[in-house]
Short mmCIF file of C-alpha atoms in Angstrom, two decimals:
data_model
loop_
_atom_site.label_atom_id
_atom_site.label_comp_id
_atom_site.label_asym_id
_atom_site.label_seq_id
_atom_site.Cartn_x
_atom_site.Cartn_y
_atom_site.Cartn_z
CA MET Y 1 87.75 -109.66 7.66
CA ARG Y 2 88.03 -113.44 7.88
CA PRO Y 3 87.20 -115.56 4.83
CA PRO Y 4 83.89 -117.41 5.11
CA LEU Y 5 83.90 -120.93 6.53
CA LEU Y 6 81.82 -123.62 4.81
CA MET Y 7 80.93 -126.88 6.56
CA VAL Y 8 81.01 -129.67 3.96
CA LEU Y 9 79.24 -132.85 5.03
CA GLY Y 10 81.28 -135.72 3.66
CA ALA Y 11 85.03 -135.86 3.08
CA GLY Y 12 85.30 -138.74 0.64
CA PRO Y 13 86.55 -138.80 -2.96
CA TRP Y 14 83.33 -137.35 -4.39
CA GLN Y 15 83.48 -134.37 -2.02
CA LEU Y 16 87.08 -133.53 -2.97
CA PRO Y 17 86.15 -131.39 -6.03
CA VAL Y 18 83.80 -129.36 -3.84
CA ILE Y 19 86.42 -128.81 -1.15
CA ARG Y 20 89.03 -127.82 -3.74
CA ARG Y 21 86.65 -125.49 -5.57
CA ALA Y 22 85.72 -123.77 -2.32
CA LYS Y 23 89.38 -123.16 -1.52
CA ALA Y 24 89.92 -121.76 -5.01
CA LEU Y 25 87.07 -119.33 -4.34
CA GLY Y 26 88.76 -118.15 -1.14
CA VAL Y 27 86.37 -120.07 1.11
CA ARG Y 28 87.69 -122.01 4.09
CA VAL Y 29 86.34 -125.53 4.57
CA LEU Y 30 85.40 -127.56 7.63
CA ALA Y 31 85.17 -131.14 6.34
CA VAL Y 32 83.05 -133.50 8.42
CA ASP Y 33 82.73 -137.24 7.94
CA ARG Y 34 81.84 -140.31 9.98
CA ASP Y 35 85.06 -142.13 9.12
CA ALA Y 36 88.51 -141.36 10.47
CA ASP Y 37 90.68 -141.57 7.35
CA ARG Y 38 89.12 -139.53 4.54
CA PRO Y 39 90.95 -137.72 1.72
CA GLY Y 40 88.98 -134.52 2.24
CA TYR Y 41 90.54 -134.04 5.67
CA ARG Y 42 93.92 -133.44 4.04
CA GLU Y 43 92.50 -130.79 1.70
CA ALA Y 44 90.32 -128.83 4.12
CA GLN Y 45 91.55 -126.16 6.51
CA ALA Y 46 89.70 -127.89 9.37
CA CYS Y 47 88.13 -131.30 9.87
CA ALA Y 48 86.00 -133.15 12.37
CA GLN Y 49 84.62 -136.65 12.76
CA ALA Y 50 80.87 -137.06 13.29
CA ASP Y 51 77.95 -139.18 12.11
CA LEU Y 52 76.27 -137.26 9.28
CA TYR Y 53 72.87 -138.31 10.63
CA ASP Y 54 73.62 -136.83 14.08
CA VAL Y 55 72.04 -133.38 13.82
CA GLU Y 56 72.86 -132.46 17.42
CA ALA Y 57 76.57 -133.21 17.01
CA LEU Y 58 76.73 -131.42 13.66
CA THR Y 59 74.94 -128.36 15.04
CA ARG Y 60 77.37 -128.26 17.95
CA LEU Y 61 80.33 -128.42 15.56
CA ALA Y 62 78.87 -125.68 13.38
CA ARG Y 63 78.43 -123.41 16.39
CA GLU Y 64 81.90 -124.13 17.75
CA HIS Y 65 83.54 -123.30 14.43
CA ARG Y 66 81.18 -120.39 13.64
CA VAL Y 67 80.50 -121.63 10.14
CA ASP Y 68 78.92 -119.36 7.53
CA GLY Y 69 77.24 -122.10 5.51
CA VAL Y 70 76.52 -125.83 5.36
CA LEU Y 71 76.60 -128.00 2.25
CA ALA Y 72 75.93 -131.71 1.62
CA PRO Y 73 77.01 -131.73 -2.02
CA THR Y 74 76.97 -135.17 -3.61
CA SER Y 75 75.14 -137.68 -1.43
CA ASP Y 76 71.70 -137.91 0.15
CA VAL Y 77 73.47 -138.71 3.41
CA GLY Y 78 73.72 -135.34 5.08
CA VAL Y 79 71.11 -133.42 3.06
CA ALA Y 80 68.52 -133.49 5.85
CA SER Y 81 71.18 -132.79 8.48
CA ALA Y 82 72.55 -129.84 6.51
CA ALA Y 83 69.06 -128.36 6.30
CA ALA Y 84 68.50 -128.84 10.04
CA VAL Y 85 71.86 -127.29 10.99
CA ALA Y 86 71.30 -124.33 8.68
CA GLU Y 87 67.84 -123.78 10.13
CA ALA Y 88 69.12 -123.97 13.72
CA LEU Y 89 71.86 -121.42 13.06
CA GLY Y 90 69.87 -119.12 10.79
CA LEU Y 91 72.06 -119.92 7.78
CA PRO Y 92 70.96 -120.29 4.14
CA GLY Y 93 69.43 -123.69 3.44
CA ILE Y 94 66.65 -125.59 1.74
CA GLY Y 95 64.57 -126.12 4.90
CA ARG Y 96 63.67 -129.31 6.72
CA ALA Y 97 60.45 -130.01 4.81
CA ALA Y 98 62.13 -129.82 1.41
CA ALA Y 99 65.04 -131.90 2.67
CA LEU Y 100 62.64 -134.62 3.86
CA ALA Y 101 60.91 -134.80 0.49
CA CYS Y 102 64.29 -134.99 -1.24
CA THR Y 103 65.62 -137.84 0.92
CA ASP Y 104 62.49 -139.88 1.70
CA LYS Y 105 60.67 -141.35 -1.31
CA SER Y 106 57.47 -141.86 0.67
CA ALA Y 107 57.41 -138.19 1.70
CA LEU Y 108 58.06 -137.20 -1.91
CA ALA Y 109 55.20 -139.39 -3.16
CA GLN Y 110 52.80 -137.89 -0.60
CA THR Y 111 53.90 -134.36 -1.50
CA LEU Y 112 53.52 -134.80 -5.26
CA ARG Y 113 50.17 -136.54 -4.92
CA ARG Y 114 48.76 -132.99 -4.72
CA ALA Y 115 50.23 -132.09 -8.11
CA PRO Y 116 47.90 -131.78 -11.12
CA GLN Y 117 50.28 -134.09 -12.97
CA GLY Y 118 52.55 -136.77 -11.54
CA GLY Y 119 50.63 -138.14 -8.58
CA ARG Y 120 50.13 -141.90 -8.35
CA ASP Y 121 48.88 -144.49 -5.89
CA SER Y 122 52.09 -145.37 -4.08
CA LEU Y 123 52.08 -147.49 -0.94
CA CYS Y 124 54.58 -147.16 1.91
CA LEU Y 125 55.15 -150.24 4.05
CA TRP Y 126 56.69 -150.06 7.52
CA PRO Y 127 59.07 -152.76 8.77
CA ASP Y 128 57.35 -156.17 8.81
CA GLN Y 129 54.20 -154.72 7.21
CA GLU Y 130 52.88 -156.60 4.19
CA PRO Y 131 50.77 -155.15 1.34
CA ALA Y 132 47.07 -155.91 1.21
CA CYS Y 133 46.27 -159.12 -0.62
CA ASP Y 134 44.20 -157.24 -3.21
CA TRP Y 135 47.17 -155.27 -4.58
CA THR Y 136 46.67 -155.49 -8.34
CA ALA Y 137 48.99 -152.86 -9.81
CA TRP Y 138 51.42 -155.15 -11.60
CA PRO Y 139 54.21 -154.68 -12.50
CA VAL Y 140 55.25 -152.81 -9.37
CA VAL Y 141 58.52 -151.04 -8.53
CA VAL Y 142 59.72 -151.93 -5.03
CA LYS Y 143 62.27 -149.56 -3.50
CA PRO Y 144 63.65 -148.49 -0.11
CA VAL Y 145 62.33 -145.08 0.89
CA ASP Y 146 65.76 -143.86 2.04
CA ALA Y 147 68.41 -145.28 -0.29
CA GLN Y 148 70.07 -143.82 -3.37
CA SER Y 149 71.89 -145.10 -6.48
CA GLY Y 150 69.19 -147.67 -7.18
CA ARG Y 151 70.15 -149.74 -4.14
CA GLY Y 152 67.48 -152.26 -3.23
CA VAL Y 153 65.22 -151.49 -6.22
CA ARG Y 154 63.43 -154.26 -8.10
CA ILE Y 155 60.65 -154.43 -10.67
CA VAL Y 156 58.20 -157.17 -9.69
CA GLN Y 157 55.95 -158.73 -12.31
CA GLN Y 158 53.70 -160.90 -10.13
CA ALA Y 159 52.69 -161.53 -6.53
CA ASP Y 160 54.85 -164.57 -5.79
CA ALA Y 161 58.04 -162.52 -6.35
CA LEU Y 162 56.98 -159.71 -4.00
CA PRO Y 163 58.20 -161.13 -0.65
CA ALA Y 164 61.77 -161.50 -1.92
CA ALA Y 165 61.71 -157.99 -3.37
CA LEU Y 166 60.44 -156.55 -0.08
CA ALA Y 167 63.20 -158.31 1.86
CA HIS Y 168 65.79 -157.04 -0.63
CA ALA Y 169 64.54 -153.45 -0.36
CA ARG Y 170 64.38 -153.53 3.43
CA ALA Y 171 67.96 -154.78 3.58
CA HIS Y 172 68.99 -151.50 1.90
CA SER Y 173 66.80 -149.22 4.03
CA ARG Y 174 68.02 -147.47 7.16
CA SER Y 175 64.44 -147.25 8.46
CA GLY Y 176 63.18 -150.57 7.09
CA ARG Y 177 60.44 -148.79 5.15
CA VAL Y 178 59.65 -149.72 1.55
CA LEU Y 179 57.70 -147.95 -1.19
CA LEU Y 180 55.58 -149.71 -3.80
CA ASP Y 181 55.08 -147.68 -6.98
CA PRO Y 182 52.93 -148.85 -9.89
CA TRP Y 183 55.27 -149.30 -12.84
CA ILE Y 184 54.75 -146.69 -15.55
CA PRO Y 185 55.97 -147.22 -19.13
CA GLY Y 186 57.98 -144.51 -20.82
CA VAL Y 187 61.48 -143.09 -21.14
CA GLU Y 188 63.38 -142.08 -18.03
CA HIS Y 189 64.82 -138.57 -18.01
CA ILE Y 190 66.88 -136.37 -15.71
CA ALA Y 191 66.52 -132.63 -15.19
CA ASP Y 192 69.40 -130.94 -13.40
CA VAL Y 193 68.21 -127.50 -12.36
CA PHE Y 194 69.31 -124.70 -10.08
CA VAL Y 195 66.69 -122.80 -8.10
CA TRP Y 196 67.42 -119.27 -6.96
CA GLN Y 197 64.99 -116.53 -5.90
CA GLY Y 198 62.04 -118.23 -7.60
CA ARG Y 199 63.81 -118.77 -10.90
CA ILE Y 200 64.63 -122.21 -12.33
CA THR Y 201 67.76 -122.49 -14.47
CA PHE Y 202 68.11 -125.67 -16.51
CA LEU Y 203 71.70 -126.89 -16.25
CA GLY Y 204 71.07 -130.15 -18.08
CA LEU Y 205 68.37 -132.38 -19.55
CA CYS Y 206 69.14 -136.05 -20.03
CA ARG Y 207 67.47 -138.99 -21.70
CA LYS Y 208 68.44 -142.34 -20.21
CA THR Y 209 69.17 -145.55 -22.08
CA ALA Y 210 68.39 -148.49 -19.82
CA ASP Y 211 70.83 -151.33 -19.20
CA PRO Y 212 69.49 -154.38 -21.10
CA THR Y 213 70.19 -156.68 -18.14
CA ASN Y 214 68.63 -154.42 -15.48
CA PRO Y 215 66.16 -151.68 -16.47
CA THR Y 216 66.49 -149.97 -13.07
CA VAL Y 217 69.97 -148.67 -14.00
CA ALA Y 218 71.20 -146.76 -17.05
CA ALA Y 219 73.63 -147.89 -19.73
CA GLU Y 220 73.93 -144.33 -21.04
CA LEU Y 221 73.03 -140.86 -19.81
CA ASN Y 222 72.50 -138.70 -22.89
CA TYR Y 223 72.52 -134.97 -22.17
CA LEU Y 224 70.77 -132.98 -24.88
CA ALA Y 225 71.83 -129.83 -26.70
CA GLY Y 226 70.44 -127.44 -29.29
CA ALA Y 227 66.86 -127.57 -30.49
CA GLU Y 228 66.18 -130.89 -28.78
CA PHE Y 229 67.18 -129.43 -25.41
CA CYS Y 230 65.08 -126.30 -25.92
CA ALA Y 231 61.98 -128.25 -26.96
CA LEU Y 232 62.17 -130.59 -23.97
CA ALA Y 233 62.86 -127.74 -21.52
CA GLU Y 234 59.78 -125.89 -22.77
CA GLN Y 235 57.69 -129.06 -22.43
CA VAL Y 236 58.69 -130.04 -18.90
CA GLU Y 237 59.32 -126.68 -17.21
CA PRO Y 238 55.73 -125.99 -16.05
CA VAL Y 239 55.36 -129.42 -14.45
CA LEU Y 240 58.79 -129.37 -12.81
CA ARG Y 241 58.11 -125.88 -11.45
CA THR Y 242 54.90 -127.12 -9.82
CA TRP Y 243 56.70 -130.10 -8.31
CA LEU Y 244 59.47 -127.93 -6.86
CA GLU Y 245 56.94 -125.46 -5.43
CA LEU Y 246 55.09 -128.31 -3.70
CA ILE Y 247 58.36 -129.71 -2.36
CA GLY Y 248 59.27 -126.24 -1.13
CA LEU Y 249 62.73 -126.20 -2.72
CA ARG Y 250 63.54 -122.53 -3.18
CA GLN Y 251 67.30 -122.54 -3.50
CA GLY Y 252 70.14 -124.75 -4.64
CA ILE Y 253 70.81 -127.51 -7.10
CA CYS Y 254 68.28 -130.25 -7.77
CA HIS Y 255 68.63 -133.58 -9.59
CA LEU Y 256 65.15 -134.68 -10.74
CA GLU Y 257 64.44 -138.07 -12.30
CA PHE Y 258 61.14 -138.62 -14.09
CA ILE Y 259 59.38 -140.73 -16.72
CA LEU Y 260 58.05 -139.06 -19.86
CA ASN Y 261 55.35 -140.78 -21.89
CA GLY Y 262 52.27 -139.94 -23.93
CA THR Y 263 50.26 -139.06 -20.83
CA GLY Y 264 52.77 -136.68 -19.27
CA LEU Y 265 55.53 -136.58 -16.65
CA TRP Y 266 55.78 -139.01 -13.75
CA PRO Y 267 58.27 -138.42 -10.91
CA ILE Y 268 60.80 -141.05 -9.89
CA ASP Y 269 63.02 -139.19 -7.46
CA CYS Y 270 64.17 -135.72 -6.46
CA ALA Y 271 67.58 -135.10 -4.90
CA ALA Y 272 68.68 -131.78 -3.42
CA ARG Y 273 72.30 -132.30 -4.44
CA GLY Y 274 74.47 -132.70 -7.51
CA GLY Y 275 74.13 -135.87 -9.53
CA GLY Y 276 76.68 -138.68 -9.37
CA ALA Y 277 78.72 -140.22 -12.19
CA MET Y 278 80.53 -136.88 -12.66
CA ILE Y 279 77.29 -135.09 -13.58
CA TYR Y 280 77.89 -132.41 -10.94
CA THR Y 281 81.54 -131.79 -11.70
CA HIS Y 282 82.04 -132.60 -15.40
CA VAL Y 283 78.75 -132.91 -17.26
CA LEU Y 284 76.85 -129.81 -16.15
CA PRO Y 285 79.67 -127.31 -16.85
CA ALA Y 286 80.03 -128.84 -20.32
CA VAL Y 287 76.35 -128.81 -21.22
CA SER Y 288 75.42 -125.46 -19.63
CA GLY Y 289 78.56 -123.39 -19.14
CA VAL Y 290 77.65 -123.06 -15.44
CA ASP Y 291 80.10 -124.05 -12.72
CA ALA Y 292 77.53 -126.01 -10.71
CA VAL Y 293 79.90 -126.69 -7.83
CA ALA Y 294 80.79 -123.00 -7.43
CA ALA Y 295 77.12 -122.04 -7.68
CA SER Y 296 76.23 -124.47 -4.88
CA ILE Y 297 78.99 -123.10 -2.67
CA GLN Y 298 77.91 -119.51 -3.22
CA ALA Y 299 74.25 -120.33 -2.53
CA ALA Y 300 75.16 -122.13 0.70
CA LEU Y 301 76.91 -118.95 1.84
CA GLY Y 302 73.95 -116.76 0.90
CA ARG Y 303 75.72 -115.24 -2.08
CA THR Y 304 74.09 -114.86 -5.49
CA PRO Y 305 75.41 -117.70 -7.70
CA ASP Y 306 76.55 -117.11 -11.26
CA LEU Y 307 73.97 -118.99 -13.33
CA ARG Y 308 74.66 -117.43 -16.73
CA THR Y 309 74.44 -120.24 -19.26
CA GLY Y 310 76.67 -120.47 -22.31
CA ALA Y 311 76.76 -122.45 -25.53
CA ARG Y 312 75.65 -125.99 -24.81
CA GLN Y 313 77.30 -129.13 -26.09
CA ALA Y 314 75.84 -132.61 -25.87
CA VAL Y 315 77.38 -135.07 -23.42
CA CYS Y 316 77.13 -138.83 -23.08
CA VAL Y 317 77.98 -140.71 -19.90
CA ALA Y 318 78.47 -144.33 -21.00
CA PHE Y 319 78.81 -147.15 -18.49
CA ALA Y 320 81.04 -150.16 -19.04
CA ARG Y 321 79.71 -153.70 -19.19
CA THR Y 322 81.95 -156.72 -18.77
CA ASP Y 323 81.77 -160.47 -18.89
CA ALA Y 324 80.78 -162.16 -15.65
CA GLY Y 325 83.64 -163.12 -13.38
CA TRP Y 326 86.28 -161.68 -11.08
CA LEU Y 327 88.36 -158.68 -12.07
CA ARG Y 328 92.09 -159.23 -12.54
CA GLY Y 329 92.77 -155.81 -14.00
CA VAL Y 330 91.90 -153.25 -16.66
CA GLN Y 331 94.24 -151.99 -19.38
CA GLY Y 332 94.01 -148.98 -21.67
CA LEU Y 333 93.28 -146.16 -19.25
CA GLU Y 334 96.35 -144.30 -20.50
CA ARG Y 335 94.71 -143.99 -23.93
CA LEU Y 336 91.64 -142.11 -22.73
CA PRO Y 337 93.18 -138.59 -22.43
CA ARG Y 338 94.19 -138.75 -26.10
CA LEU Y 339 90.74 -139.66 -27.42
CA PRO Y 340 88.58 -136.86 -28.90
CA GLY Y 341 85.88 -135.39 -26.70
CA VAL Y 342 86.67 -137.37 -23.55
CA LEU Y 343 85.96 -135.14 -20.54
CA GLY Y 344 86.53 -137.63 -17.74
CA TRP Y 345 86.29 -141.23 -16.59
CA HIS Y 346 86.15 -143.29 -13.45
CA VAL Y 347 86.88 -146.94 -12.68
CA ALA Y 348 84.82 -148.00 -9.68
CA ALA Y 349 85.64 -151.72 -9.74
CA LYS Y 350 88.68 -152.99 -7.87
CA VAL Y 351 90.85 -156.01 -8.50
CA GLY Y 352 89.10 -159.04 -7.03
CA ASP Y 353 85.58 -157.61 -7.41
CA ARG Y 354 82.95 -159.87 -8.91
CA LEU Y 355 81.48 -158.30 -12.06
CA GLY Y 356 78.45 -159.11 -14.15
CA VAL Y 357 74.88 -157.82 -14.02
CA ALA Y 358 74.67 -154.30 -12.56
CA VAL Y 359 72.32 -154.94 -9.63
CA ASP Y 360 72.36 -151.20 -8.85
CA LYS Y 361 74.14 -148.06 -10.03
CA ASP Y 362 77.11 -148.67 -7.75
CA ALA Y 363 77.73 -152.07 -9.37
CA ARG Y 364 78.65 -150.57 -12.75
CA PRO Y 365 82.42 -151.09 -13.09
CA ALA Y 366 83.35 -147.86 -14.88
CA TRP Y 367 82.10 -144.98 -16.95
CA VAL Y 368 83.34 -142.45 -19.49
CA VAL Y 369 82.11 -138.88 -20.05
CA ALA Y 370 82.41 -137.54 -23.61
CA GLY Y 371 81.12 -134.40 -25.30
CA ALA Y 372 80.47 -133.12 -28.81
CA PRO Y 373 78.29 -130.51 -30.55
CA GLU Y 374 75.83 -133.29 -31.49
CA LEU Y 375 74.58 -136.04 -29.21
CA GLU Y 376 75.18 -138.91 -31.61
CA VAL Y 377 78.84 -137.89 -31.95
CA ALA Y 378 79.16 -137.66 -28.15
CA ARG Y 379 77.71 -141.18 -27.86
CA GLN Y 380 80.14 -142.52 -30.46
CA ARG Y 381 83.06 -140.92 -28.62
CA ALA Y 382 81.99 -142.35 -25.26
CA GLN Y 383 81.54 -145.85 -26.67
CA ALA Y 384 84.90 -145.64 -28.48
CA ALA Y 385 86.53 -144.77 -25.17
CA LEU Y 386 84.92 -147.78 -23.49
CA ARG Y 387 86.16 -150.02 -26.30
CA ALA Y 388 89.69 -148.77 -25.63
CA LEU Y 389 89.58 -150.52 -22.25
CA ASN Y 390 90.58 -154.16 -21.94
CA TRP Y 391 88.97 -155.90 -18.97
CA GLU Y 392 90.82 -158.93 -17.64
CA ILE Y 393 88.19 -161.23 -16.14
CA GLN Y 394 88.79 -164.64 -14.59
CA SER Y 395 86.17 -167.31 -13.98
CA GLN Y 396 87.28 -168.16 -10.43
CA PRO Y 397 87.67 -165.85 -7.44
CA PRO Y 398 91.25 -164.84 -6.68
CA ILE Y 399 93.00 -166.59 -3.82
CA PRO Y 400 93.55 -164.03 -1.03
CA GLN Y 401 97.15 -163.17 -0.27
CA GLY Y 402 98.40 -165.56 2.39
CA ALA Y 403 95.68 -168.14 1.72
CA CYS Y 404 98.18 -170.58 0.17
CA ASP Y 405 100.18 -170.61 3.40
CA ALA Y 406 96.99 -171.38 5.32
CA ILE Y 407 96.18 -174.26 2.95
CA LEU Y 408 99.68 -175.71 3.28
#
């Protein structure tokens, strides 16, 4: 009997842990990506090049290779295509309707408008469409309907700033559509859950600390443990269950972002994939005891995932902030493995990048993941790890190699 073959949509660095985990589970991998040179190709048993939005090409590949499952694990790009391919081939999947709500913020807003709690008067604008002149819900959050990682998002305080925010959002939208959401005060949270056969398993609950220079991105992701986790899970579970039922998400991992205030829960976004910033691969196993990557692989193949939770520890994901300027280098990374509680880290910035205000989540230069039995200790450990890094910033952009010859 041949081992099962899993089509993984995406073969970049963030898909590597999924490809490697599948191989460790005895699952063969067909890695598919738009680009020609991707690290996942070297790890997978088979690879193919295709646009992850091209459902017809992906379905043809899946049929040719006789795949047993399809997974788009860490990026919204591919989630809708994975659902469509699975549906066409009769494979396990989340379904097209759920995939649309989880990748299109306008569709999500329309879906959750039917919820007893969480609906609000959002407005979707098509390309070149302007809002009515009597729009009065200020401040307003302006966002592309089909982007992730906070790309293109701005909070607008008054009408004269709206045209620039609309242009900014449309520049980050594949479709050119933009959503206007009335701003709601409160604390942003994340719920990472796994849905299987009607049951919701909480893998993690997080309270965000906003970046002081840009409230649309987080400075810290604080994953709760102990009594605080249990109390919040009990509070939010009925509302989240209703939301997921309306969305139609009946299997797989889900990364839900919402605002919690004195009036209830208010949805921000819902992603049918693992969270970024090492949430999927490092945070969730630490806070829940569940191998979220393995569970996603098993579910995609129609197998019952192991969702038995263990003793939870608190985890903090802390994001680095630097002075404004151009990056010359960063020192101190070799110290991080020796620091207590450090579970992982990532440096996203490259030499020559311009650093400063984090305009979106991708603009944060680095982060550290640290755990401890208590959240405050985890936070202290994460911040200590960030302080161990020495960022070399220069005030002028570096001269490209060979530029001096051109000047001479």
